Short mmCIF file of C-alpha atoms and ligand atoms in Angstrom, two decimals:
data_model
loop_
_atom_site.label_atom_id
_atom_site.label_comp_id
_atom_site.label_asym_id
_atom_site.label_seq_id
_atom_site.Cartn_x
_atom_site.Cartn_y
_atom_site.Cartn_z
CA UNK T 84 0.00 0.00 0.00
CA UNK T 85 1.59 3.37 -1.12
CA UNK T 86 1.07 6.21 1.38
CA UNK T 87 0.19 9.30 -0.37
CA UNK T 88 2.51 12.33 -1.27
CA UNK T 89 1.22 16.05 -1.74
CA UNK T 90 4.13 18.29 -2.91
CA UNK T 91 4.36 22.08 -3.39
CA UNK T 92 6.42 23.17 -5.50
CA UNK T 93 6.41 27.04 -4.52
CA UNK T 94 9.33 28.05 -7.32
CA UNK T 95 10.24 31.63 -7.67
CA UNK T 96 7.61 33.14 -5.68
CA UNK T 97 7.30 34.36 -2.00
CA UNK T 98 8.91 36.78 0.61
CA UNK T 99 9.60 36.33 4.73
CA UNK T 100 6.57 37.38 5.74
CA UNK T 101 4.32 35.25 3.08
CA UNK T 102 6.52 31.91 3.43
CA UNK T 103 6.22 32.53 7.12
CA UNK T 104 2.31 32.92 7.06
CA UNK T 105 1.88 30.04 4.55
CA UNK T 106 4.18 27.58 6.61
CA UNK T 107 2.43 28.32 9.86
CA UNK T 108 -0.76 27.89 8.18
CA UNK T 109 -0.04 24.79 6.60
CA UNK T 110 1.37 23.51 10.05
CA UNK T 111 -2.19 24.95 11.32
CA UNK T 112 -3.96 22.37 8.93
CA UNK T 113 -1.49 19.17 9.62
CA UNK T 114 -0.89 16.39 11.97
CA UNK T 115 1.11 13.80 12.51
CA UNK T 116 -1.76 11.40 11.92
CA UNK T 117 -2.39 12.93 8.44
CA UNK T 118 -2.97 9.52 5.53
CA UNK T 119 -1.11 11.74 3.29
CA UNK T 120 2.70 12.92 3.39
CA UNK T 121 3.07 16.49 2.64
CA UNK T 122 6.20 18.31 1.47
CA UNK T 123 7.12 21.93 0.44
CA UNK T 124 9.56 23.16 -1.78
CA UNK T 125 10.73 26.60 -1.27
CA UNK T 126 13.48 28.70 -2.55
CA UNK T 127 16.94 28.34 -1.50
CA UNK T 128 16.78 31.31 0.43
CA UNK T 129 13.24 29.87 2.37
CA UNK T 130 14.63 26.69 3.38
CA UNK T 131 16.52 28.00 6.61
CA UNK T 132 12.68 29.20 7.52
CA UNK T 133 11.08 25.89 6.43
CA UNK T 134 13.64 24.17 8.84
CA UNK T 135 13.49 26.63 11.95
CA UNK T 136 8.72 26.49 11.26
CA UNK T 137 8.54 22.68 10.21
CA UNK T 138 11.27 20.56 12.54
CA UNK T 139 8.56 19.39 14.66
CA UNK T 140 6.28 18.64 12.56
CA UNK T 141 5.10 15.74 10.20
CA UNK T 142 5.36 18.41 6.90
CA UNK T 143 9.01 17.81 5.32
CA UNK T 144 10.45 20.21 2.85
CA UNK T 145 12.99 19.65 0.25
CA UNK T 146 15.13 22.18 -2.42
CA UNK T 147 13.95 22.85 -6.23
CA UNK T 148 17.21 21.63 -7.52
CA UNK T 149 21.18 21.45 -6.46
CA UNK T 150 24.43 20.67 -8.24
CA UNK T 151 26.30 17.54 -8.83
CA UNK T 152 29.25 18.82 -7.86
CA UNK T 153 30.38 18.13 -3.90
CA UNK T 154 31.63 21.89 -3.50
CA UNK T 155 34.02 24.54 -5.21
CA UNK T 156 34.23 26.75 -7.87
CA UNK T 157 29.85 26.80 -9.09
CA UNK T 158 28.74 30.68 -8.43
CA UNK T 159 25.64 30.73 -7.66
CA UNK T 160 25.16 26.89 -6.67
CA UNK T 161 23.70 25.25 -3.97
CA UNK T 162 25.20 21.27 -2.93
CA UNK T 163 23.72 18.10 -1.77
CA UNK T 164 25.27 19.08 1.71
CA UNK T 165 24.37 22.12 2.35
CA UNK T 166 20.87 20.79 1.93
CA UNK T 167 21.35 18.11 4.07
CA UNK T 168 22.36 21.23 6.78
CA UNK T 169 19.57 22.59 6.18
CA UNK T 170 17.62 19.77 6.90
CA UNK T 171 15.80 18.72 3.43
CA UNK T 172 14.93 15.41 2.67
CA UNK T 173 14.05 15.63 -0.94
CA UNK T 174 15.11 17.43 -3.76
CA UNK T 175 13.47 18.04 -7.46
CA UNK T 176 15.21 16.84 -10.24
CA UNK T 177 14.18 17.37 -14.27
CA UNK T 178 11.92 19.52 -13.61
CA UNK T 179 10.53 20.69 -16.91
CA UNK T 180 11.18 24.75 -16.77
CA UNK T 181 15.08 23.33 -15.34
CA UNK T 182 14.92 21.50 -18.73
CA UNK T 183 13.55 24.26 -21.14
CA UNK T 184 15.16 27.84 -18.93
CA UNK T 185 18.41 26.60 -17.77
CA UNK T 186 19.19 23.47 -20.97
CA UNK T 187 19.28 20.70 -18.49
CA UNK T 188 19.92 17.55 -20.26
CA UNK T 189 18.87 13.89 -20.03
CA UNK T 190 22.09 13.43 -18.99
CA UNK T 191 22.69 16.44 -16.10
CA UNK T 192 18.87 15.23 -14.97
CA UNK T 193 20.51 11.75 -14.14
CA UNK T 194 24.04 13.23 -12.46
CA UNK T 195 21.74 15.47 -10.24
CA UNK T 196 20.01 12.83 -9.66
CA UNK T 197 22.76 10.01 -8.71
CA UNK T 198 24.26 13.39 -6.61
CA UNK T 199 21.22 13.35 -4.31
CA UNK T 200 20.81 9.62 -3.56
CA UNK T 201 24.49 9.25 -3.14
CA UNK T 202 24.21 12.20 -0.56
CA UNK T 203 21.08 10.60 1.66
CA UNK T 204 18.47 12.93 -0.44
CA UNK T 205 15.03 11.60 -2.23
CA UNK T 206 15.12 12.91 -5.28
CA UNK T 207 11.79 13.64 -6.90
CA UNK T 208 12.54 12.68 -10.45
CA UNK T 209 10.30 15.03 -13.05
CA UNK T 210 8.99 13.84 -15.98
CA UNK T 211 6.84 15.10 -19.03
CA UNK T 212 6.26 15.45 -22.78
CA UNK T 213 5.40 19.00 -24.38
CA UNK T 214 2.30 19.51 -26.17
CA UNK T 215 4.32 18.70 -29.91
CA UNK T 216 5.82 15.51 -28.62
CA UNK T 217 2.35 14.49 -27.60
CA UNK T 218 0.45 15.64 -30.54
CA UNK T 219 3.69 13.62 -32.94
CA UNK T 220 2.76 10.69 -30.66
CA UNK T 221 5.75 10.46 -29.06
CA UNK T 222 4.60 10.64 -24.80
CA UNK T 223 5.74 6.92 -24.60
CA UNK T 224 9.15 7.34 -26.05
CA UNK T 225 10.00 10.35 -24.02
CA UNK T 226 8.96 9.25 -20.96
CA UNK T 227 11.23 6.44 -21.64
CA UNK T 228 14.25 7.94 -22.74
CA UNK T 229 14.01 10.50 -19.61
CA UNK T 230 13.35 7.39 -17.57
CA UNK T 231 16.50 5.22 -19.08
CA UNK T 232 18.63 8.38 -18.38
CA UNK T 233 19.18 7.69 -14.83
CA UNK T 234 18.29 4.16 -15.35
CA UNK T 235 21.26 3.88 -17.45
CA UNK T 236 23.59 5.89 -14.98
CA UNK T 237 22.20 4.98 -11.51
CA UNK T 238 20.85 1.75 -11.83
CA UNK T 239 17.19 0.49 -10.66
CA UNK T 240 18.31 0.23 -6.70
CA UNK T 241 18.94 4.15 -7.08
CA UNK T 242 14.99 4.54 -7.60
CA UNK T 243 14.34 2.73 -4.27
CA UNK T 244 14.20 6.46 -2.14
CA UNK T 245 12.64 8.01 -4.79
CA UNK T 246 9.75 9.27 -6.48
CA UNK T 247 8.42 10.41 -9.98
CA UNK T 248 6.05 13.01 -11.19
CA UNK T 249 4.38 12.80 -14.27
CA UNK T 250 4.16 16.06 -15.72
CA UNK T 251 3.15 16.82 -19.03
CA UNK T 252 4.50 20.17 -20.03
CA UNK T 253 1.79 21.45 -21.89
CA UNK T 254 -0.34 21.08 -18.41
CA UNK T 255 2.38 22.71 -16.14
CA UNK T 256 1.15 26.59 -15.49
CA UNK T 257 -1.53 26.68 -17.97
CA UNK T 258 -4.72 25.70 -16.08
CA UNK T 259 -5.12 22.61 -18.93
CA UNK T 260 -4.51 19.22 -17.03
CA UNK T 261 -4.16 15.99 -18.38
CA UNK T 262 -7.65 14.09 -17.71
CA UNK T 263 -7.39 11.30 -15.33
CA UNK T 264 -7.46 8.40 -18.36
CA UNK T 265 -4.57 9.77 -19.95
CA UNK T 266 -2.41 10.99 -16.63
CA UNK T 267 -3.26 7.03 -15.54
CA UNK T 268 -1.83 6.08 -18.79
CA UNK T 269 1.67 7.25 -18.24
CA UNK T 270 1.54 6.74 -14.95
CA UNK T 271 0.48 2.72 -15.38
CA UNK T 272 3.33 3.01 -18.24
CA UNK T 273 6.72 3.81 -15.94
CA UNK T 274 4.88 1.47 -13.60
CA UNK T 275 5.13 -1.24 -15.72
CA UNK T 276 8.84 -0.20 -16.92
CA UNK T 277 9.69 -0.53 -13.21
CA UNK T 278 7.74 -3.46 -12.23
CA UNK T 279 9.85 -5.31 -15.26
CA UNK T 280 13.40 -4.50 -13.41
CA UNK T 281 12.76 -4.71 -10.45
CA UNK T 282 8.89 -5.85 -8.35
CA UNK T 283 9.18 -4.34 -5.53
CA UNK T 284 10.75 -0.86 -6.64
CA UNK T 285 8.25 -0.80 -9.45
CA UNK T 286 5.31 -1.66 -6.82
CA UNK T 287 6.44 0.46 -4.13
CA UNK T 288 7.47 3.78 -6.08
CA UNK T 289 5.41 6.82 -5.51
CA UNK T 290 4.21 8.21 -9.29
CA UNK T 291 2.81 11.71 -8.72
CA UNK T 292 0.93 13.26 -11.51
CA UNK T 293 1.67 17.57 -11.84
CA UNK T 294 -0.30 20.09 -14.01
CA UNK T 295 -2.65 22.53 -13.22
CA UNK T 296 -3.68 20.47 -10.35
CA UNK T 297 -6.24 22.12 -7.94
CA UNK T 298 -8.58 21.18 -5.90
CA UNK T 299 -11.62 20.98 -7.92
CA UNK T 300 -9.73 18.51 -10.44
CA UNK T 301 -7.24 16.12 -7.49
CA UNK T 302 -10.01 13.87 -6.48
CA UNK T 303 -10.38 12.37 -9.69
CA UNK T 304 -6.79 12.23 -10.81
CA UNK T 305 -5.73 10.76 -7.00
CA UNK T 306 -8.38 8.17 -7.45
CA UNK T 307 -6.75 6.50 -10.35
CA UNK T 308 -4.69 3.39 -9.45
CA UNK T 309 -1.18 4.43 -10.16
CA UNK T 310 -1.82 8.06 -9.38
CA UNK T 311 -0.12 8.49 -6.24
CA UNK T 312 -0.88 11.70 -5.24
CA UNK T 313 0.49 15.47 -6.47
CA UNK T 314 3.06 17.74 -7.42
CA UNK T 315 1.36 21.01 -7.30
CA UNK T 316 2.68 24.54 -8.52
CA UNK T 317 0.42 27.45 -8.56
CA UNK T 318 -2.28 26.13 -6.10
CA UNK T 319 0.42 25.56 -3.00
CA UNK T 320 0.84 29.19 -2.96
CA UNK T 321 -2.21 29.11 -0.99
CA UNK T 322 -2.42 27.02 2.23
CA UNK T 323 -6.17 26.43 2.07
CA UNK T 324 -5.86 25.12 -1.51
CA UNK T 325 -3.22 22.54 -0.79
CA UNK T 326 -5.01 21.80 1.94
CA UNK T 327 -7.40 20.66 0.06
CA UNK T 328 -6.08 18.90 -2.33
CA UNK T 329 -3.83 16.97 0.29
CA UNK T 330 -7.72 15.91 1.91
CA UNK T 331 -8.23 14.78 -1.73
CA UNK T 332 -5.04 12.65 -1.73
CA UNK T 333 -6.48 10.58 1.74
C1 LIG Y 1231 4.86 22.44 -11.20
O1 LIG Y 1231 5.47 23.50 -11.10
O2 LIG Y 1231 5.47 21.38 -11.04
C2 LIG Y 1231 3.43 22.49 -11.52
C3 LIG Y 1231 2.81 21.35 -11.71
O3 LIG Y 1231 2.83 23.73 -11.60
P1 LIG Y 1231 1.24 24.02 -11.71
O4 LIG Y 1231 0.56 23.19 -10.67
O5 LIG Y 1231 1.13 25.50 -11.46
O6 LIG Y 1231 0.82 23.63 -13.09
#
């Protein structure tokens, strides 16, 4: 039985005062009891905030993205350890404006990603087609070749702490999300890739469908069998929104 997993993904957006208000309202609306895990993702600059509102509590945070390099000479970069210090336990990796803004690779998705499980992180591997792959008919065969990617450089025991998020890029920050039949799809598709290396990895792996998710459209998307719950942009900006969509999740 897979537990649940609501993430926000909060990007470039919020100040002190807002992150502070959001976290304490989110911590407000949680307990320890909750059926559902729920996680945050704030800015770099957040996470010392997350750390100092959340350690108590049963809502873990995690960074947006981080370097494969250890330490040294990477202006502007943020390591595995330092967000390890700062007490994350996940980070996102591939995410699909990473990808497109800042020409991350295949290839520099799967070194990220072997950086964080060799460091003790979950990664929370992103996947998605755009709108032209999908309309060529090629979802399957990118999903795949993102998926073989870290396959290819980690090996299937790497995906053991982590988990996936179907995103389609065409859904991410446009209001347009994929209906439940074709998010289940996907989602039943790097199931099955999983299940055929390795049973209880591919059984036991979180698959978390992102998009325009809110909480009029969760319920129907969470009740499909391999949808595992959310990775939500826009609507975690507001605590009584993810809220809700977390109750959908349960
Ligand atoms: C995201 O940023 O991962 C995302 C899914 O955004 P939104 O929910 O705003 O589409």
């Amino acid at each position: 039985m897979r537990k649940p997993l609501v993430a926000g993904n909060w990007k470039m957006h919020g100040s002190k005062s807002m992150v502070t208000s959001l976290l304490k309202s989110l911590l407000a609306g949680s307990s320890p009891q909750d059926a559902v895990d729920l996680v945050v993702f704030p800015p770099f600059p957040y996470l010392y905030r997350a750390q100092k509102l959340l350690r108590d509590s049963s809502i873990t945070w995690g960074a947006q993205t981080l370097n494969p390099a250890a330490q040294g000479a990477h202006t502007g970069e943020v390591s595995a350890s330092m967000l390890l210090d700062l007490g994350c336990r996940y980070v996102l990796v591939g995410h699909s404006e990473r990808r497109r803004l800042y020409g991350e690779s295949d290839s520099d998705v799967a070194a990220r990603f072997e950086t964080a499980v060799q460091a003790g992180l979950e990664p929370l591997l992103c996947v998605g087609e755009t709108l032209e792959q999908r309309e060529r008919g090629e979802t399957n065969s990118v999903i795949t070749a993102q998926i073989d990617a870290v396959l290819a450089r980690c090996g299937i025991d790497s995906l053991a702490s982590a988990t996936i998020a179907y995103e389609p890029v065409w859904a991410i920050g446009t209001g347009k999300t994929a209906t439940p039949d074709q998010a289940q799809e996907v989602h039943a598709l790097i199931r099955d890739k999983l299940l055929a290396r390795d049973d209880m990895i591919g059984s036991q792996i979180r698959i978390l469908y992102g998009g325009s998710v809110s909480s009029s459209n969760a319920a129907d998307l969470f009740a499909r069998e391999d949808i595992d719950g959310g990775l939500v942009g826009g609507a975690s900006l507001k605590a009584e929104d993810f809220l809700a969509i977390r109750d959908a999740a349960a």
